[in-house]
Each structure stands twice: as structure tokens, then as C-alpha cells.
Short mmCIF file of C-alpha atoms in Angstrom, two decimals:
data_model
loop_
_atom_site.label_atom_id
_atom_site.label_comp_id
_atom_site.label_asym_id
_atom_site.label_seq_id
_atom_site.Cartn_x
_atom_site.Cartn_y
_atom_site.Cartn_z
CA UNK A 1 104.42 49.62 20.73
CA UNK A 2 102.74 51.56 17.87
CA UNK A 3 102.85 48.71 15.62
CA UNK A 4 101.68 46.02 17.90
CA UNK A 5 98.03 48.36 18.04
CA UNK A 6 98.96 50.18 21.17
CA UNK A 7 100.23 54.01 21.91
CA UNK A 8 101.65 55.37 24.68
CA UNK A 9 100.88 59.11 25.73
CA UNK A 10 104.11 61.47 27.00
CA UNK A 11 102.79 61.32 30.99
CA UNK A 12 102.73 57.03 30.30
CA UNK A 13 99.60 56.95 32.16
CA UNK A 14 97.45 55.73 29.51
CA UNK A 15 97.21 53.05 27.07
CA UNK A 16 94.20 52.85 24.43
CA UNK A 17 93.57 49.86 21.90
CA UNK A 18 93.92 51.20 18.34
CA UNK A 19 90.91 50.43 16.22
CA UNK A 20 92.74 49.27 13.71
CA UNK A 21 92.76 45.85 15.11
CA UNK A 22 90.71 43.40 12.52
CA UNK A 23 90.05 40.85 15.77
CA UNK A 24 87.58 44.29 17.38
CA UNK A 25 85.85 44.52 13.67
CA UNK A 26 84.89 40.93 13.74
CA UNK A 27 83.89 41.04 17.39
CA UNK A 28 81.75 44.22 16.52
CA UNK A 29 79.64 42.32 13.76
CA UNK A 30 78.90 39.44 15.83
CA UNK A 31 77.93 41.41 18.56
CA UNK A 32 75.43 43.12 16.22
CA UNK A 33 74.52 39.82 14.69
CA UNK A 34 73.52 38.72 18.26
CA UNK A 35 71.49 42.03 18.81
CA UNK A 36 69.76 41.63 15.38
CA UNK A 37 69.19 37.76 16.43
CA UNK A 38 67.64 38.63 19.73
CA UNK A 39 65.65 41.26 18.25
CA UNK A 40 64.07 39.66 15.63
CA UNK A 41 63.63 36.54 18.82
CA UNK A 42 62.20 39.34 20.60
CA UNK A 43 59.41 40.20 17.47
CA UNK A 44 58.79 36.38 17.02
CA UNK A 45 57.82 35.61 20.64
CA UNK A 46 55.45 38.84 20.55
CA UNK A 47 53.97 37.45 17.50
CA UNK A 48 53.78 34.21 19.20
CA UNK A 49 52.09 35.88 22.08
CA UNK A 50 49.49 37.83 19.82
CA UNK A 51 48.65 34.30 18.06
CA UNK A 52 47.92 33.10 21.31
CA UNK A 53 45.96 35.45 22.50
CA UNK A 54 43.95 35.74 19.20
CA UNK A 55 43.41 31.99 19.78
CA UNK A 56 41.75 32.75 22.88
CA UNK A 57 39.60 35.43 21.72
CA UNK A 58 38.17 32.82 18.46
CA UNK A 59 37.76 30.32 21.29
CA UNK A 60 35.78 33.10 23.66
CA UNK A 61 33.74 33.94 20.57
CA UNK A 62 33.05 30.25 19.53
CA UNK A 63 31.79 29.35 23.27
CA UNK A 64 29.54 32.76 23.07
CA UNK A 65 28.07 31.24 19.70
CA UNK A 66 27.35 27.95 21.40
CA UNK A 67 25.84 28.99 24.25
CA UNK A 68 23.49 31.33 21.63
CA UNK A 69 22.31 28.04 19.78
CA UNK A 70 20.28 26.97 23.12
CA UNK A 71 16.90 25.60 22.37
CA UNK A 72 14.40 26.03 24.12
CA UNK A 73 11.40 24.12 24.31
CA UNK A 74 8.17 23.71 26.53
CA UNK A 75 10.47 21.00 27.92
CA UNK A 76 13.24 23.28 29.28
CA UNK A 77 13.87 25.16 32.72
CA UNK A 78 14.20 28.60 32.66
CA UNK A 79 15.84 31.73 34.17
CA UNK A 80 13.74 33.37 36.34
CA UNK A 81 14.28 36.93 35.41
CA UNK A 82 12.31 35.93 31.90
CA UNK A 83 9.28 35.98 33.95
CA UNK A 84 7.42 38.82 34.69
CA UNK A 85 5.28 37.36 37.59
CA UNK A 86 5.65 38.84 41.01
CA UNK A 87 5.29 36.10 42.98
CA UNK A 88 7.88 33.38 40.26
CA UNK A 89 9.92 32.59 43.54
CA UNK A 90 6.80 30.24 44.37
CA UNK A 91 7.80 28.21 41.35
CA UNK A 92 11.47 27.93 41.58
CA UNK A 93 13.21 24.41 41.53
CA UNK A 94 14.40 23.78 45.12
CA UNK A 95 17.64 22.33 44.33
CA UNK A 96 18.90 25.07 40.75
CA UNK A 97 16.75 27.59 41.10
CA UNK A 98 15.38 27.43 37.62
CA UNK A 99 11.53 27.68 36.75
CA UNK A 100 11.16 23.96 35.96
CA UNK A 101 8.92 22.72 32.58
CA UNK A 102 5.46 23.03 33.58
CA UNK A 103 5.61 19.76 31.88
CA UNK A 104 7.72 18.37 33.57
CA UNK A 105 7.56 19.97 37.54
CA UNK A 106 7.19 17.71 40.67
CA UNK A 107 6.37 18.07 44.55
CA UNK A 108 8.54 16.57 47.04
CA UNK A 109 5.33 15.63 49.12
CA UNK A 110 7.54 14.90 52.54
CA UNK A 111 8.75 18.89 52.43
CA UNK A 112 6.21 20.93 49.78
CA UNK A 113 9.18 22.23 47.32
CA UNK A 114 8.90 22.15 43.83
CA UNK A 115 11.79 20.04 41.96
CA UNK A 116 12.63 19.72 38.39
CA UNK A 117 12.49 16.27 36.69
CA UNK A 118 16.85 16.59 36.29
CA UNK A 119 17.29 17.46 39.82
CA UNK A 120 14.88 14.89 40.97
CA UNK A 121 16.75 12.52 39.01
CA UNK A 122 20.36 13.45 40.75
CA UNK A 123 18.59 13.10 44.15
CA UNK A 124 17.52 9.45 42.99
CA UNK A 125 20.50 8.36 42.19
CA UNK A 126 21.70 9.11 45.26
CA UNK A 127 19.44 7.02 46.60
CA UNK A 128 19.48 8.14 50.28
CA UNK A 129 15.68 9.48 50.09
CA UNK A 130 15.20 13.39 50.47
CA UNK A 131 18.43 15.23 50.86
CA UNK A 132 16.41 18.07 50.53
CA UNK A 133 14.71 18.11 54.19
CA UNK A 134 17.13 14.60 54.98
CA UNK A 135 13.43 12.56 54.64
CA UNK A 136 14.02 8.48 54.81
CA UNK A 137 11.63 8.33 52.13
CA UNK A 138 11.62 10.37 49.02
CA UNK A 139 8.02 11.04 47.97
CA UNK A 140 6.68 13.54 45.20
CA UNK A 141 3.93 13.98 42.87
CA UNK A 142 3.72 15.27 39.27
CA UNK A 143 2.09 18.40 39.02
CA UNK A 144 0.38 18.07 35.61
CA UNK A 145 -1.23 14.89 36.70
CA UNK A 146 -1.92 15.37 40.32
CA UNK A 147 -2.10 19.22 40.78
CA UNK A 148 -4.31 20.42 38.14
CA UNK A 149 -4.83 23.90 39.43
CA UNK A 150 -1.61 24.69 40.32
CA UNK A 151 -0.58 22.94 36.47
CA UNK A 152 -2.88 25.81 35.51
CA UNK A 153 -1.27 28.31 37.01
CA UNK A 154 1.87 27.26 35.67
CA UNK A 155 1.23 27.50 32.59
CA UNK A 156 -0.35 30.69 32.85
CA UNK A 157 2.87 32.25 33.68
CA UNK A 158 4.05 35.30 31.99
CA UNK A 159 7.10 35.32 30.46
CA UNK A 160 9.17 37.36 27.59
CA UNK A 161 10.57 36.20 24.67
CA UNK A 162 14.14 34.35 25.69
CA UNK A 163 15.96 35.32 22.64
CA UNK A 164 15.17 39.06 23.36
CA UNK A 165 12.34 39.73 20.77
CA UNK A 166 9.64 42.41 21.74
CA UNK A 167 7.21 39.26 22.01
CA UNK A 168 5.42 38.53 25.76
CA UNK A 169 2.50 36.00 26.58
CA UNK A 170 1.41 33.42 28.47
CA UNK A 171 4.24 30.00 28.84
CA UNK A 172 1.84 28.16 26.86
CA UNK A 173 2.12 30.12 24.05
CA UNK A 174 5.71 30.16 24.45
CA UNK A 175 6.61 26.94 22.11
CA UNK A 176 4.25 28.14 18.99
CA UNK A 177 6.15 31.92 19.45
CA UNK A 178 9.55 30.42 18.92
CA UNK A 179 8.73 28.63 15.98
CA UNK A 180 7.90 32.04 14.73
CA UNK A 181 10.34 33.75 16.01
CA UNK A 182 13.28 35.01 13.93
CA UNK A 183 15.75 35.42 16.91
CA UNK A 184 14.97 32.08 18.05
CA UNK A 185 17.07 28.72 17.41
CA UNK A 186 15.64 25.14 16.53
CA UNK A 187 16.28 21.97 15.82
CA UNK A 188 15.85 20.78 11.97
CA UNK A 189 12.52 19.01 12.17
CA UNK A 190 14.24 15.65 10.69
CA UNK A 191 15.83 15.66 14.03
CA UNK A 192 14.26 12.09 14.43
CA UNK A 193 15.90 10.27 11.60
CA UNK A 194 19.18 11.86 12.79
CA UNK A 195 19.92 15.29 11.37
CA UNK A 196 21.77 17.54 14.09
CA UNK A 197 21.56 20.95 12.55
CA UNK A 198 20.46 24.23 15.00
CA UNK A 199 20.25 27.15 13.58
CA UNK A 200 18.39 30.74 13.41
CA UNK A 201 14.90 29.94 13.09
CA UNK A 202 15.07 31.80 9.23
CA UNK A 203 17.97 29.85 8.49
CA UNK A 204 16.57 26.13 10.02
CA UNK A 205 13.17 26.66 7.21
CA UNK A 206 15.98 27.20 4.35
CA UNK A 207 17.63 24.21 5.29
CA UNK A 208 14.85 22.33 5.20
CA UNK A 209 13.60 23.04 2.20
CA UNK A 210 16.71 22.70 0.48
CA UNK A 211 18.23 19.64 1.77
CA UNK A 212 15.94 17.01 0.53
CA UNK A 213 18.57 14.48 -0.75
CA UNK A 214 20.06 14.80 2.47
CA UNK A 215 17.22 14.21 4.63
CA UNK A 216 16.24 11.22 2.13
CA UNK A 217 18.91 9.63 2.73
CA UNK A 218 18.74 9.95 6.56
CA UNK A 219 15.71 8.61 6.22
CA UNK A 220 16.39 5.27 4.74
CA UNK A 221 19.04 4.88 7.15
CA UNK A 222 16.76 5.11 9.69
CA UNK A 223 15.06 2.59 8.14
CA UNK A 224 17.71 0.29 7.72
CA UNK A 225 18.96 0.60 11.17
CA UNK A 226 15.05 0.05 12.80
CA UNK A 227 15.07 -3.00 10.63
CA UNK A 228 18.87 -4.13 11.93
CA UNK A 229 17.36 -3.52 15.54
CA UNK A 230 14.28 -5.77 14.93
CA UNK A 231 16.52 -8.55 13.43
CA UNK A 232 19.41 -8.48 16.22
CA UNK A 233 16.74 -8.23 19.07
CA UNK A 234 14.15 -10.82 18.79
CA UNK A 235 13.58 -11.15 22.61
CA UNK A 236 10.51 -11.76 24.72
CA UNK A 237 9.87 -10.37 27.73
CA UNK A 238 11.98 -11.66 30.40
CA UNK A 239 14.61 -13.17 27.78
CA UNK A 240 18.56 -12.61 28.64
CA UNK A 241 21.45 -11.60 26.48
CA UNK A 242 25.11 -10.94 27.53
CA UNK A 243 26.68 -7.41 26.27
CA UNK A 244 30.87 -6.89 26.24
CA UNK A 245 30.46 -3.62 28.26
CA UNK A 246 28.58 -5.43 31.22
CA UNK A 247 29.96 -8.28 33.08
CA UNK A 248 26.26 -9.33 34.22
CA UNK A 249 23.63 -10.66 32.22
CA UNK A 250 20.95 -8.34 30.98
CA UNK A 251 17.02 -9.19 31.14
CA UNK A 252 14.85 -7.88 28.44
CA UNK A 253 11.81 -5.78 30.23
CA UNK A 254 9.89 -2.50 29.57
CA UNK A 255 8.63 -0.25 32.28
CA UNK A 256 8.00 3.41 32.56
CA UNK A 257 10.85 6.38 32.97
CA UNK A 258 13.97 5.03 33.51
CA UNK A 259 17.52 6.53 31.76
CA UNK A 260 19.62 4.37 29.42
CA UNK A 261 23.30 3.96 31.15
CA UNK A 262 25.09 4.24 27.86
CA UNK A 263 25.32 7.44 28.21
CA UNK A 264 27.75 6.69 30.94
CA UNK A 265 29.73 4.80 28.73
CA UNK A 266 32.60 6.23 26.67
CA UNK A 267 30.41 6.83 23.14
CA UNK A 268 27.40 7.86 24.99
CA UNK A 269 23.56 6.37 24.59
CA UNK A 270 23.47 5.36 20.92
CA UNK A 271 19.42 7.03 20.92
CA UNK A 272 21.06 10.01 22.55
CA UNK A 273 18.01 10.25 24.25
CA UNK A 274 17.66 11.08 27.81
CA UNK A 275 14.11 9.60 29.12
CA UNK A 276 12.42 6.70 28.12
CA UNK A 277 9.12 5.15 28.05
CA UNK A 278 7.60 2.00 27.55
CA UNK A 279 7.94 1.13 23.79
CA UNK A 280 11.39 1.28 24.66
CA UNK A 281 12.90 -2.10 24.89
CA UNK A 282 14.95 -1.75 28.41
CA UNK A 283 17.80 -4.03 29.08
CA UNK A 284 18.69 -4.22 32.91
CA UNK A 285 21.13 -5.82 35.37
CA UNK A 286 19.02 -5.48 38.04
CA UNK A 287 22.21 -6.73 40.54
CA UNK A 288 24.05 -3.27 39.08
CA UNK A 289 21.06 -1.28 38.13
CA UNK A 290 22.45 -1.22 34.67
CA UNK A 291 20.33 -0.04 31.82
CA UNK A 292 20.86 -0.17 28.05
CA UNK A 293 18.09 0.82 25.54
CA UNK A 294 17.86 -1.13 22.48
CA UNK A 295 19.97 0.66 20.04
CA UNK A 296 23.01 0.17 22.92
CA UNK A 297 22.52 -3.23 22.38
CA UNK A 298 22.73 -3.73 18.97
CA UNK A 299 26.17 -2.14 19.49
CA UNK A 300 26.73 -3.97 22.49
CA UNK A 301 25.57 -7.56 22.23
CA UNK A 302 28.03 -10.49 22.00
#
């Protein structure tokens, strides 16, 4: 028995393996080959998890720096608490709760709230009058133009500085602060011939300055696309075209406020603009109560 690997004790009640079978060796290094493999498996899915969850944190950060590069204008609603008026409830938008744009605040006439111009605009489109106090008719009236004391009051407001400067004054003052400011963020002032950069207000004066070849050559592509508009759209008023992302035939008008419905499209509203006035050409299917603004339709047209 000795030679086969085995020994047998004088009582014969116990048999033991001998080690010095080569089959147990070769068993032995696998089984540490498997431990080292699950190991190291082990330190790659914690490094795996780690990756991950630095991924989250640079996405957490980059969503914190976007929500930082918010500009505000004498256009834009505002959190309440920047106001240090005791009676600001009086002016809160009915529907978000913002302090609308003294600029841009309306009555709804059939209930007395104040509403927004964006939150007016939702109710609209609903088109079932005033959901607000369920109204058949929805009715308001713009403050600046119709309400000129409480306009004056508005503005009057006082608020602090949004981007958490020592600065407070009247919301009138507000806009010419910020461009001041050095905590504040803006919009490059070539905005209109299409330069998207937002920055720190320090930053945004550097880039202008030193960006010239840039901004020149924004600008003649401005030019160049104006003039493409003017030759593709050579329509009089009440002239029809047909577009490939309508199935109705547009008429060529102009009119006061209305949206462009491009942005409802899959590449948005080609003047990513949201309002629009009346030296806007306006393109509308008035079956579908479709809208495109010119620069849609030089994309657009068949």
C-alpha cells in the first residue's frame, strides 16, 4: 500500500493520502491560479466600480457648472428669495411661482393673478381659456402698457445681486449691475451674428477683444445667409409655398407675437429664437396652426 501513496496505521483505522502524489501538486497550483484569477477579477470590478462612480461625480460637477452659466437678463423670472420686499408674494406668477420680467408680466383680467409671458403661453396652447379660475374666456392685460403704476412698482423692486455679489438696488438697475459684475455670466455681445459663448463676465470682455477674426467671419456669414434668405423668399403678402416637414400649404403673413414651430421639430427653430414680431416673415398653416419663421423655410422649402 506504501507505494501506491497510501499508509496504513497498526489499529487500521486510518488511511491518509501521502503528499507525495504529483496529481495533489498540480491540483494545488490551479487552485491558487483560480484564487489569484478571482482576486485580481475581484480588484478589476472595484476599479470598474470607482470609474463609474468618478464618472458620476464629473457628470454632477459638469451639470453644477451649467446650471452656474444662467443668464440673466431684465427679460428673465426670478426666485423670489432674491427680493428683499416684504410684500414680493403680490408679484408672484400664478402658475411657477417666479417673479415674472417686469417686462414681460401680464393680468389674467377674468381672476386678477399675475402670469408670466411662458406660462401664459402654456395656458394658450391649451386652448381651453383660463385653467387658472376654469374661465371660458382667457383675458389679460400687459402690465407695462396697461398698468403703469403698478409697472412702476415693479420695477422698483428691491432685489440682491443673483450671482451672490455684495451689490443691492432697485430691478431696474439690475441689467446695467450685471454687466459690471464680475460674478455674473453673459452672452458674447456678437450673439446676433451667431457666436454662442457664456462666460464670467471678466472672461466674456477678453473674448471679445481677442477674437476678432472669429467674429469677422461670423459676421459675413451672417451676411451671406440674410442675403440667401432674401433670394429664396421673394413672397408677398398672402403668397403660398409648400415645405417637406408640413403636409399643408403655408401662407406668407406677418402679425404680432406668435412662436415659430420649428422648434418642435427635430433640429429646432433655425433663429433659435423664441418670440417674434412683425419684421418677422411668418409662415402659417392656419388648418394646423403651424408656424415657421423665415430662416425654417429656407431649410424647409421644396
Amino acid at each position: 500500500m506504501g507505494s501506491q501513496g497510501y499508509y496504513i496505521k497498526d489499529n487500521d483505522t486510518e488511511v491518509k493520502e501521502e503528499i507525495k502524489n504529483p496529481e495533489t501538486k498540480e491540483t494545488q497550483n490551479l487552485n491558487n491560479e483560480i484564487k489569484e484569477t478571482n482576486k485580481n477579477n475581484i480588484i478589476n470590478d472595484e476599479n470598474i466600480i470607482k470609474d463609474k462612480e468618478k464618472e458620476k461625480e464629473e457628470e454632477k460637477e459638469k451639470e453644477e457648472e451649467k446650471e452656474k452659466l444662467i443668464v440673466i437678463t431684465k427679460y428673465s423670472s426670478l426666485n423670489p428669495d432674491l427680493f428683499l420686499d416684504e410684500y414680493i408674494k403680490d408679484y408672484k406668477c400664478i402658475k411657477c411661482g417666479l417673479i415674472p420680467s417686469f417686462e414681460k408680466a401680464y393680468e389674467v383680467i377674468c381672476c386678477g393673478n399675475l402670469i408670466c409671458q411662458e406660462c401664459l403661453n402654456k395656458i394658450k396652447e391649451e386652448k381651453v381659456g383660463c385653467s387658472i379660475c376654469n374661465a371660458e374666456e382667457l383675458k389679460t392685460r400687459d402690465i407695462k402698457k396697461e398698468n403703469k403704476i403698478f409697472y412702476k412698482s415693479f420695477k422698483s423692486l428691491i432685489i440682491k445681486c443673483p450671482y451672490k455679489c455684495d451689490w443691492e438696488g432697485m430691478w431696474v438697475d439690475l441689467e446695467a449691475h450685471l454687466y459690471e459684475c464680475k460674478f455674473s455670466y453673459r452672452e458674447c455681445k456678437y450673439k446676433f451674428i451667431g457666436c454662442e459663448f457664456v462666460d464670467e463676465n471678466n472672461k466674456i470682455k477678453d473674448h471679445e477683444s481677442s477674437n476678432d477674426k472669429y467674429h469677422l467671419y461670423l459676421a459675413l456669414k451672417f451676411i451671406k445667409d440674410k442675403n440667401i434668405v432674401k433670394k429664396k423668399i421673394k413672397f408677398e403678402l398672402g403668397e403660398t409655398c409648400k415645405t417637406i416637414c408640413h403636409p399643408h400649404i403655408m401662407t406668407y403673413m406677418k402679425s404680432m407675437s406668435w412662436r415659430c414651430d420649428g422648434r418642435k421639430l427635430e433640429n429646432g427653430c433655425y433663429s433659435r429664437e423664441i418670440y417674434f414680431s412683425s419684421d418677422v416673415a411668418r409662415f402659417r398653416c392656419r388648418d394646423c396652426d403651424f408656424d415657421l419663421c423665415d430662416k425654417c423655410i429656407v431649410h424647409y422649402i421644396e
